[in-house]
Coordinates of C-alpha atoms in Angstrom, one line a residue:
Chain A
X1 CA -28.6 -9.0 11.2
X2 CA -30.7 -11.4 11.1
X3 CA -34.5 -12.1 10.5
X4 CA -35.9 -11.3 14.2
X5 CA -34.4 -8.3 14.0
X6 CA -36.4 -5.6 16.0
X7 CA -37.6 -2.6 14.7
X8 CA -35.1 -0.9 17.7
X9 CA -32.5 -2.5 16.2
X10 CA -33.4 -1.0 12.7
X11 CA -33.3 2.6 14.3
X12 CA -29.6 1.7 15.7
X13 CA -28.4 0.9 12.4
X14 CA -29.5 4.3 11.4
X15 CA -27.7 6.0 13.9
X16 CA -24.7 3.9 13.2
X17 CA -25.1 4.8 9.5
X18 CA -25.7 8.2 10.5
X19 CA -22.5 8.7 12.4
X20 CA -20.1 7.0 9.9
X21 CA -21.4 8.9 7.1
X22 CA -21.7 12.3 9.3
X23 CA -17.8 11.1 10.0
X24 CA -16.6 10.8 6.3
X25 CA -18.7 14.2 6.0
X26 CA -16.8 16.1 7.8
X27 CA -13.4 14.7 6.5
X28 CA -12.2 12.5 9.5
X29 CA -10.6 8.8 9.5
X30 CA -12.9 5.7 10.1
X31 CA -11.0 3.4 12.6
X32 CA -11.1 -0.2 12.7
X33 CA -13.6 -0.7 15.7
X34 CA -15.8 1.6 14.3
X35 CA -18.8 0.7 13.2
X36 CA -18.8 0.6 9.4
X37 CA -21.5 -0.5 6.4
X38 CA -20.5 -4.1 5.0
X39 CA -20.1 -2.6 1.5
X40 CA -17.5 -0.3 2.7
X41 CA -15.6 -3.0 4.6
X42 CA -15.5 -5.4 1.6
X43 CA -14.5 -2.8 -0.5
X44 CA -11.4 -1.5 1.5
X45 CA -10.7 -5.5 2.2
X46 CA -10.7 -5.8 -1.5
X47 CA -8.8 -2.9 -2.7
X48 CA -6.0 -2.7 0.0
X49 CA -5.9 -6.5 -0.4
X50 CA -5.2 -6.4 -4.3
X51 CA -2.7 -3.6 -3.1
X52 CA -0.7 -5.7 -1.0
X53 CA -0.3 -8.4 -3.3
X54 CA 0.6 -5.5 -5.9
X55 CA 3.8 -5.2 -4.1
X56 CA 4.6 -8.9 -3.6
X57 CA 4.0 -9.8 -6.8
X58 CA 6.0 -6.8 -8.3
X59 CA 8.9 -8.2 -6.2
X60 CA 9.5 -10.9 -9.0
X61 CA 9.7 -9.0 -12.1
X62 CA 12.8 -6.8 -10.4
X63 CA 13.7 -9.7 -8.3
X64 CA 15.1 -11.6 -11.5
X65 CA 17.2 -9.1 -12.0
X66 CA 19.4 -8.9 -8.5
X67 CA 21.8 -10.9 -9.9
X68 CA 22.4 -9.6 -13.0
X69 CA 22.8 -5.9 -12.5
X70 CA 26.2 -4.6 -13.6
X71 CA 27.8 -3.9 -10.5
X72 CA 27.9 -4.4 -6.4
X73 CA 25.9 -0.8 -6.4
X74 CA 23.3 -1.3 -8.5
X75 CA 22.8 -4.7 -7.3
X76 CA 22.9 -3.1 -3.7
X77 CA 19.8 -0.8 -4.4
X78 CA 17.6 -2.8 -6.2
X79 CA 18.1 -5.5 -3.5
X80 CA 17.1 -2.4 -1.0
X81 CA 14.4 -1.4 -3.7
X82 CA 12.9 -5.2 -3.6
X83 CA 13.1 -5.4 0.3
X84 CA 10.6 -2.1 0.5
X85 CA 8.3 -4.1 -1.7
X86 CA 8.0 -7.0 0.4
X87 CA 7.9 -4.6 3.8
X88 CA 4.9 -2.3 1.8
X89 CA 3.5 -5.9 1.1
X90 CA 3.4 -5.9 5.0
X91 CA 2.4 -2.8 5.8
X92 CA -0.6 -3.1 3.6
X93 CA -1.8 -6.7 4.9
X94 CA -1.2 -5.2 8.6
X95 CA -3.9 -2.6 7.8
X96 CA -6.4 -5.1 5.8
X97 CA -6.3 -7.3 8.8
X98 CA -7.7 -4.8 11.1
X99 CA -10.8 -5.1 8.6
X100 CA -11.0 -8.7 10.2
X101 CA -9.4 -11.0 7.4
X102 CA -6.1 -12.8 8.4
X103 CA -2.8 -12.6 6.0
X104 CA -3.2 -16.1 5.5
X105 CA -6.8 -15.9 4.4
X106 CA -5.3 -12.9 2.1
X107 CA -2.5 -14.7 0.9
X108 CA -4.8 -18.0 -0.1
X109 CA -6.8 -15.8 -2.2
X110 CA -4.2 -14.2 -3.7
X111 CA -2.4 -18.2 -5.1
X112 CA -5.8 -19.5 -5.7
X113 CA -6.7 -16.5 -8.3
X114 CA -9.9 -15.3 -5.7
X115 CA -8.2 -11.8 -5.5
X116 CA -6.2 -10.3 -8.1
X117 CA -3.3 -7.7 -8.0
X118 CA -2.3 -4.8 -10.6
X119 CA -2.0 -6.1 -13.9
X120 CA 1.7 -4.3 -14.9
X121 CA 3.3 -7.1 -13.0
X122 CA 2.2 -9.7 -15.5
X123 CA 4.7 -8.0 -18.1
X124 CA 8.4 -9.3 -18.5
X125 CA 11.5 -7.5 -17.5
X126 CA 13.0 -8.6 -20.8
X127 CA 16.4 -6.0 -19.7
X128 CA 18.2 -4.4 -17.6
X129 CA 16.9 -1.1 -18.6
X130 CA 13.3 -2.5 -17.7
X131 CA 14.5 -2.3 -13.9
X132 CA 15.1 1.5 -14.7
X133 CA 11.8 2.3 -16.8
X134 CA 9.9 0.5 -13.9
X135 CA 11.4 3.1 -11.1
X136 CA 10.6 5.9 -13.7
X137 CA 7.2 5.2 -15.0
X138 CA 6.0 1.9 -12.7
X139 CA 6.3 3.4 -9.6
X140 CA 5.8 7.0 -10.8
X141 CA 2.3 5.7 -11.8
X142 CA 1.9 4.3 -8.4
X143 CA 3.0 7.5 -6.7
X144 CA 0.1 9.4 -8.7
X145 CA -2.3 6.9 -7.4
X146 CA -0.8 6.9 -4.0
X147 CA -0.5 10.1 -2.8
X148 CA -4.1 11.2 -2.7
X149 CA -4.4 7.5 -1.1
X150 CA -2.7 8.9 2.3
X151 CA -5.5 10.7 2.6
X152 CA -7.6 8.0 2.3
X153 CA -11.0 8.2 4.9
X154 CA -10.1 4.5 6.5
X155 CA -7.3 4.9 9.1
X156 CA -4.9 2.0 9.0
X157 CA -5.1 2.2 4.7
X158 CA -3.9 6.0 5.1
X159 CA -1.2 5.6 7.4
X160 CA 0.4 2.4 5.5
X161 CA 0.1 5.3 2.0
X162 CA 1.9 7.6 4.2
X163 CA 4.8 5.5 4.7
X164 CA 5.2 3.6 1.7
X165 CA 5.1 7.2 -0.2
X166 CA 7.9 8.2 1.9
X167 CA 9.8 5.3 0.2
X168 CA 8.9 5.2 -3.1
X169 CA 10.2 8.5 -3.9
X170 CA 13.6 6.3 -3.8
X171 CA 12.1 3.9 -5.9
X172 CA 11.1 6.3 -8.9
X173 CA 15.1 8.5 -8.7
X174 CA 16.8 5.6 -8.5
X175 CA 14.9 4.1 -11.4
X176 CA 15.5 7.3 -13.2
X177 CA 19.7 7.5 -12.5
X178 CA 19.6 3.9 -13.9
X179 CA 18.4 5.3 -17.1
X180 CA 20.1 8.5 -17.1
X181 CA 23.5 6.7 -16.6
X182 CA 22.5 4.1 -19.6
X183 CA 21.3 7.4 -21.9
X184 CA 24.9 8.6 -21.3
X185 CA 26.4 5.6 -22.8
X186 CA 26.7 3.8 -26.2
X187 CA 23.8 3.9 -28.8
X188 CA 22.8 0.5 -28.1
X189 CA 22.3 1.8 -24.7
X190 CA 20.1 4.3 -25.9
X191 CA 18.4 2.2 -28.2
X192 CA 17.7 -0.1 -25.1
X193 CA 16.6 2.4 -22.8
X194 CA 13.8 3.2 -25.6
X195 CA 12.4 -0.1 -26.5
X196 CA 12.0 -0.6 -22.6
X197 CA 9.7 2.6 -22.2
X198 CA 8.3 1.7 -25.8
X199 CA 7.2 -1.6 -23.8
X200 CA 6.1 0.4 -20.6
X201 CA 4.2 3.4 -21.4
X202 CA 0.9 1.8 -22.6
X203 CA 0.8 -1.2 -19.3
X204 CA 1.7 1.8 -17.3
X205 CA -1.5 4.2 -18.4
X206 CA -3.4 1.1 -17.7
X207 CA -2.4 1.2 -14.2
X208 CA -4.8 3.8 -13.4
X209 CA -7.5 1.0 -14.3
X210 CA -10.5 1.7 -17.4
X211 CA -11.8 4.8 -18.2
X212 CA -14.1 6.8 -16.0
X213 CA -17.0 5.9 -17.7
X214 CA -16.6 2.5 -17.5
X215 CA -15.3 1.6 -14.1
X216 CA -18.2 0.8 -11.9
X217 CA -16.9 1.4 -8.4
X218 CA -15.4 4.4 -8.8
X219 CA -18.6 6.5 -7.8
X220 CA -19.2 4.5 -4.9
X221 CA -15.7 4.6 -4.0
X222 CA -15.2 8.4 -4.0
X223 CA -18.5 9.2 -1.9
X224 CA -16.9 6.8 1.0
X225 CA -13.9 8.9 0.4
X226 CA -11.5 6.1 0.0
X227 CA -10.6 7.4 -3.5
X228 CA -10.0 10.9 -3.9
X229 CA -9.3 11.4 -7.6
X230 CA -11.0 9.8 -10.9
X231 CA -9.2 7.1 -12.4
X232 CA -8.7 9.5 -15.6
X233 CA -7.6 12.3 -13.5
X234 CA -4.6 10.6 -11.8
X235 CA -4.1 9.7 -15.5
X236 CA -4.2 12.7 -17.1
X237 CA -1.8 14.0 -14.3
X238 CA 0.7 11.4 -14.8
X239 CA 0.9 12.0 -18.5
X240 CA 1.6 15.4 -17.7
X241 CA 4.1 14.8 -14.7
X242 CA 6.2 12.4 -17.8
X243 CA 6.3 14.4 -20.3
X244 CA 8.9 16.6 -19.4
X245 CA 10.5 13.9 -17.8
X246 CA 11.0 12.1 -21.1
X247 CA 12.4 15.2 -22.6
X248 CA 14.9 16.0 -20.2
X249 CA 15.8 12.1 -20.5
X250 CA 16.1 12.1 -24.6
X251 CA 13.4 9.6 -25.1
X252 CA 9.7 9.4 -26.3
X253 CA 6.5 7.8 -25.7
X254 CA 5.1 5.8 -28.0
X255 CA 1.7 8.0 -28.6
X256 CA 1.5 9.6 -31.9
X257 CA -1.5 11.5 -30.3
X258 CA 0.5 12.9 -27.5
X259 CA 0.7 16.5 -28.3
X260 CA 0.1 19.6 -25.8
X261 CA -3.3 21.3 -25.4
X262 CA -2.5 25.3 -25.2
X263 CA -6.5 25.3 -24.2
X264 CA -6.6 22.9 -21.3
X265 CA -3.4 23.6 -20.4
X266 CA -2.7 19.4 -20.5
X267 CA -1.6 16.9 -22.4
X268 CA -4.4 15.5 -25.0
X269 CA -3.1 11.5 -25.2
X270 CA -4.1 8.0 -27.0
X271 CA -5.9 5.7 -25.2
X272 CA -4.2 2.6 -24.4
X273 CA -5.0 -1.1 -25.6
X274 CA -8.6 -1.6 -23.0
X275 CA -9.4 -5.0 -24.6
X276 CA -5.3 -6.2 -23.7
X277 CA -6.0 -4.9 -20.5
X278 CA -9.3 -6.6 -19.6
X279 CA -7.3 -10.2 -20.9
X280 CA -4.4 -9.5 -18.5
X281 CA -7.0 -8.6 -16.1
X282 CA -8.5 -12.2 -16.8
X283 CA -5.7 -14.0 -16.2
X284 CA -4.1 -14.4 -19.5
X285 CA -1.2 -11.6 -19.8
X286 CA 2.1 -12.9 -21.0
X287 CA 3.8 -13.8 -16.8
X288 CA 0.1 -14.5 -14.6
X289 CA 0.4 -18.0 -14.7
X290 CA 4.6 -17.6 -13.8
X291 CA 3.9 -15.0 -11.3
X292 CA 1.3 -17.1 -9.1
X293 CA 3.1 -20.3 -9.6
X294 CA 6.0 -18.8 -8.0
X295 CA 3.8 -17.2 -5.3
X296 CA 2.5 -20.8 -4.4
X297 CA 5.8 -22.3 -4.7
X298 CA 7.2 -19.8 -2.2
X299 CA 4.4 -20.4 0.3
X300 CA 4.3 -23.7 -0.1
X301 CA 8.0 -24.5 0.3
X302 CA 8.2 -22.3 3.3
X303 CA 5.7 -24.1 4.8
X304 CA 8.4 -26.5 7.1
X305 CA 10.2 -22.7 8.1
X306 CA 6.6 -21.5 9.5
X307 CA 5.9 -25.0 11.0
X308 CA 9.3 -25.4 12.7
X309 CA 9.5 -21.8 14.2
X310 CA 5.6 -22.3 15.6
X311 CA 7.1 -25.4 17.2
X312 CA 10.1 -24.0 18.8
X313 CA 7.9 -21.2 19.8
X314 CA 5.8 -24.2 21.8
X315 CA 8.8 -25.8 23.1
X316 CA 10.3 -22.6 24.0
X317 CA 7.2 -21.8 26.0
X318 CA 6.8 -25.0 27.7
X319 CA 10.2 -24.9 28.7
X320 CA 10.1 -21.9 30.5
X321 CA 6.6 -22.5 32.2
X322 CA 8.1 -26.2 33.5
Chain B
X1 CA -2.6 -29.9 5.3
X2 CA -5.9 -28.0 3.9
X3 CA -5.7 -24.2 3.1
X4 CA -7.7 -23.7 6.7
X5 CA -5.5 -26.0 8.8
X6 CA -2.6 -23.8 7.0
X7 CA -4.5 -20.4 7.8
X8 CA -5.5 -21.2 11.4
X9 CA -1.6 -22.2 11.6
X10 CA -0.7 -18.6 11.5
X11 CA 2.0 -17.2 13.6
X12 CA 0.2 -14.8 15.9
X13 CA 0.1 -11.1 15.5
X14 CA 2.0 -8.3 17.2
X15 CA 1.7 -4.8 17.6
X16 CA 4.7 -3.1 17.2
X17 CA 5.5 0.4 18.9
X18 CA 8.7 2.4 18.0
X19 CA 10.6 5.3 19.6
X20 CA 11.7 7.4 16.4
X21 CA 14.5 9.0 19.1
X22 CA 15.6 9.4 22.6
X23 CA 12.9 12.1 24.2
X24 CA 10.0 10.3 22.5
X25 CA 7.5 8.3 23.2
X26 CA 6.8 4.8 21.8
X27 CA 4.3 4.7 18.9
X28 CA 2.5 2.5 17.2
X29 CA 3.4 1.8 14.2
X30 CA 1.2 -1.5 12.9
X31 CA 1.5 -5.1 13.3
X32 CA 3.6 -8.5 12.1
X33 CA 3.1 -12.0 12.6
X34 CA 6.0 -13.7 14.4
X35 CA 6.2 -17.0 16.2
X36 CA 7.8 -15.6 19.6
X37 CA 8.7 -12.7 20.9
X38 CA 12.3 -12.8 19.5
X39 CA 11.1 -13.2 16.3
X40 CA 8.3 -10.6 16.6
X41 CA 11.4 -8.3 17.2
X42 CA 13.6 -9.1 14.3
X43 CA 10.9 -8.8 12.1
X44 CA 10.0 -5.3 13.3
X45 CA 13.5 -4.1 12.9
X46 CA 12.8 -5.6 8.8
X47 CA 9.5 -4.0 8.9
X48 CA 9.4 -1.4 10.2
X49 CA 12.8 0.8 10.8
X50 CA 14.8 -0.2 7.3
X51 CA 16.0 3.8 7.7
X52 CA 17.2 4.6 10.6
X53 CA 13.5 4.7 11.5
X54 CA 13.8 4.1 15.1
X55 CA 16.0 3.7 18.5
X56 CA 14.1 1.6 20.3
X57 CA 11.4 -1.2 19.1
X58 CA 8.6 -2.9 21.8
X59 CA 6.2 -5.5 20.4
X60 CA 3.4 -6.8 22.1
X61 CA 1.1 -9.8 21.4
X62 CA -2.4 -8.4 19.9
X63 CA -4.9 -10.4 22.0
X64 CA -2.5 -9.1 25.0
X65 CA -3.8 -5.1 24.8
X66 CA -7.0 -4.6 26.3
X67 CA -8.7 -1.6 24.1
X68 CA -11.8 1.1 25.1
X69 CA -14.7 0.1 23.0
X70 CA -15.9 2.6 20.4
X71 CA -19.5 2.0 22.0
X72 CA -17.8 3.2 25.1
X73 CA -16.8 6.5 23.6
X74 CA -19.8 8.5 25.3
X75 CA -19.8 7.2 29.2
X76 CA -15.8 6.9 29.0
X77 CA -15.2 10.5 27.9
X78 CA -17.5 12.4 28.0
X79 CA -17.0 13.6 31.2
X80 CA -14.2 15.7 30.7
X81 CA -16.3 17.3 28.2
X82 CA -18.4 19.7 30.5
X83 CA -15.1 20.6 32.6
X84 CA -13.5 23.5 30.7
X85 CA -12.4 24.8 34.1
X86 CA -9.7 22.1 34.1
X87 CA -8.7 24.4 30.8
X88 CA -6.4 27.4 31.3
X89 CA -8.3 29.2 28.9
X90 CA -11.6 29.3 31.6
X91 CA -10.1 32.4 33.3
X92 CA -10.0 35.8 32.6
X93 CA -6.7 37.5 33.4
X94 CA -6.2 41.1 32.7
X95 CA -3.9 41.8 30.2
X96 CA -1.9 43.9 32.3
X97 CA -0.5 40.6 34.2
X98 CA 2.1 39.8 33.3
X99 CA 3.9 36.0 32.7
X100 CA 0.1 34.2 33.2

């Protein structure tokens, strides 16, 4: 709006704030020709944004593993696995663009550091079991975050949850085979299927992002209704949902503190590491500078594919309008 | 070329409808950027049915659907609001009818 605004005009921006909040209110979806308040828009824009480069950028750590799994079946699923990555990538920039940014504005942000994505995929998959304790507890964390996202009050955000859900399930079991299968074979199989979840367990609590207390747009965030839980709640249920996991798996976390609480009925857990997570955060985790590097020089070198299928498209065109 | 040369280079966007299975309709499903139309169609099959998703895939170029405007929403349909006699519900039938 701008200064000559009317006092008329004032009154209409009630009622159009009266109506999207009476919407959200009674539980229904905001579509994208709605009218909406510019905090909520460039909140969704930023959060399903740093979502979709989530799963881009969590293609690489897996990715440099294609080659190297142990055999034509494993290779063939986490290819598969990798592939849903890049199509949630998609499904998630399909839904922010109806919010009026344009993937290539996205993706821009994204290699010049101006948006940011979840900081687990700035840790190294160091072995082959990693690929496994990511399925388990990586994409198990995302599934407790995810979930309650389907019902998410913007439209285009919920149905993109709803479908990636359906495929991460496969994500997490295979995940969990691969280390089953590993746990039923030698000791230094074992031994390697422990130091990976040693290395996972804290990044992976972190996922959730900072405590309650100190996560400032959580509030704001929940009255809109585009989160539904607390960032410690999802947390506190993860822990739960892993801890029998772990056992029936034969391995443990590495949480001295990790005990069972007859008297809230959950888990009581350690905190993990905040001030290593506000560094990776930052910028300066052991892979961010590797992981946009290799962002940019995937955009950048398929810049002639792009160019040459928009110029085919041309030629195509004129061809068949001569 | 400058980060907004690149970004106004963008392929343009498609909607892209699917028919789960034979007796359904088409539904939309979200959007892709493709260069053509054959391309817009490859990519949906990537997209969009990697399990057996679908039978039947259209796409259609974004700036080529012409949409209702939300501010529309009360003279386009509210008319069919005050009609419940277009509802089966409106009349009374005695229970005693049978098959109504």
């Amino acid at each position: 709006m701008t200064d000559t605004t009317t006092a008329q005009s004032g009154t209409d921006e009630g009622d159009l704030l009266a109506g999207f909040e009476a919407t959200i209110a009674r539980n229904d979806r905001i579509e994208p020709r709605d009218w909406m308040p510019e905090g909520y828009r460039k909140t969704l824009v930023r959060q399903v944004a740093q979502h979709a480069h989530s799963e881009i950028i969590g293609m690489q750590p897996e990715g440099n593993w294609i080659g190297r799994a142990p055999s034509l079946r494993r290779k063939a699923i986490l290819l598969a696995k990798v592939q849903d990555e890049a199509g949630h990538g998609l499904y998630l920039y399909s839904a922010c663009e109806t919010l009026g940014v344009s993937r290539g504005q996205l993706t821009e942000m994204l290699i010049e550091g101006r948006q940011k994505y979840s900081s687990i995929f700035n840790y190294p998959t160091l072995s082959y079991a990693d690929v496994g304790t990511i399925g388990w507890l990586v994409d198990g964390a995302a599934i407790c975050n995810q979930v309650p996202l389907c019902r998410t009050s913007f439209g285009p955000y919920g149905r993109a949850m709803i479908r990636i859900c359906k495929e991460e399930s496969f994500h997490q079991r295979q995940g969990y085979e691969l280390l089953m299968t590993m746990m039923r074979g030698t000791d230094e199989q074992r031994a390697m299927v422990q130091e990976s979840v040693n290395r996972f367990w804290w990044p992976a609590l972190m996922m959730f992002g900072p405590p309650d207390d100190e996560s400032p747009n959580s509030a704001q965030s929940m009255a809109w209704g585009i989160k539904r839980n607390t960032n410690d709640d999802l947390r506190q249920r993860f822990v739960d949902m892993s801890v029998p996991q772990a056992e029936a798996l034969g391995v443990t976390f590495p949480d001295p503190d990790l005990r069972w609480n007859e008297e809230r009925q959950a888990h009581d857990f350690g905190q993990p590491d905040w001030d290593e997570f506000m560094q990776v955060v930052k910028g300066n985790g052991p892979c961010n500078t590797q992981r946009i590097a290799h962002r940019r020089a995937a955009h950048e070198d398929g810049a002639w594919v792009r160019e040459a299928a928009t110029a085919y498209a041309a030629s195509s065109a004129a061809e068949v309008s001569a | 070329m400058s980060a907004d040369e690149r970004v106004r280079a963008e392929w343009p966007l498609y909607e892209v409808f699917v028919r789960g299975k034979r007796g359904l309709n088409h539904v939309h499903v979200g959007s892709l950027h493709a260069a053509d139309d054959e391309m817009a169609l490859r990519h949906a099959r990537d997209v969009y049915t990697r399990r057996n998703e679908g039978v039947s895939i259209w796409v259609v170029k974004s700036t080529d659907i012409a949409a209702s405007s939300p501010d529309e929403k009360d003279p386009l349909f509210a008319p069919s609001g005050d009609k419940v006699y277009r509802h089966p519900t409106f009349y009374e039938i005695p229970d005693n009818v049978p098959h109504m």
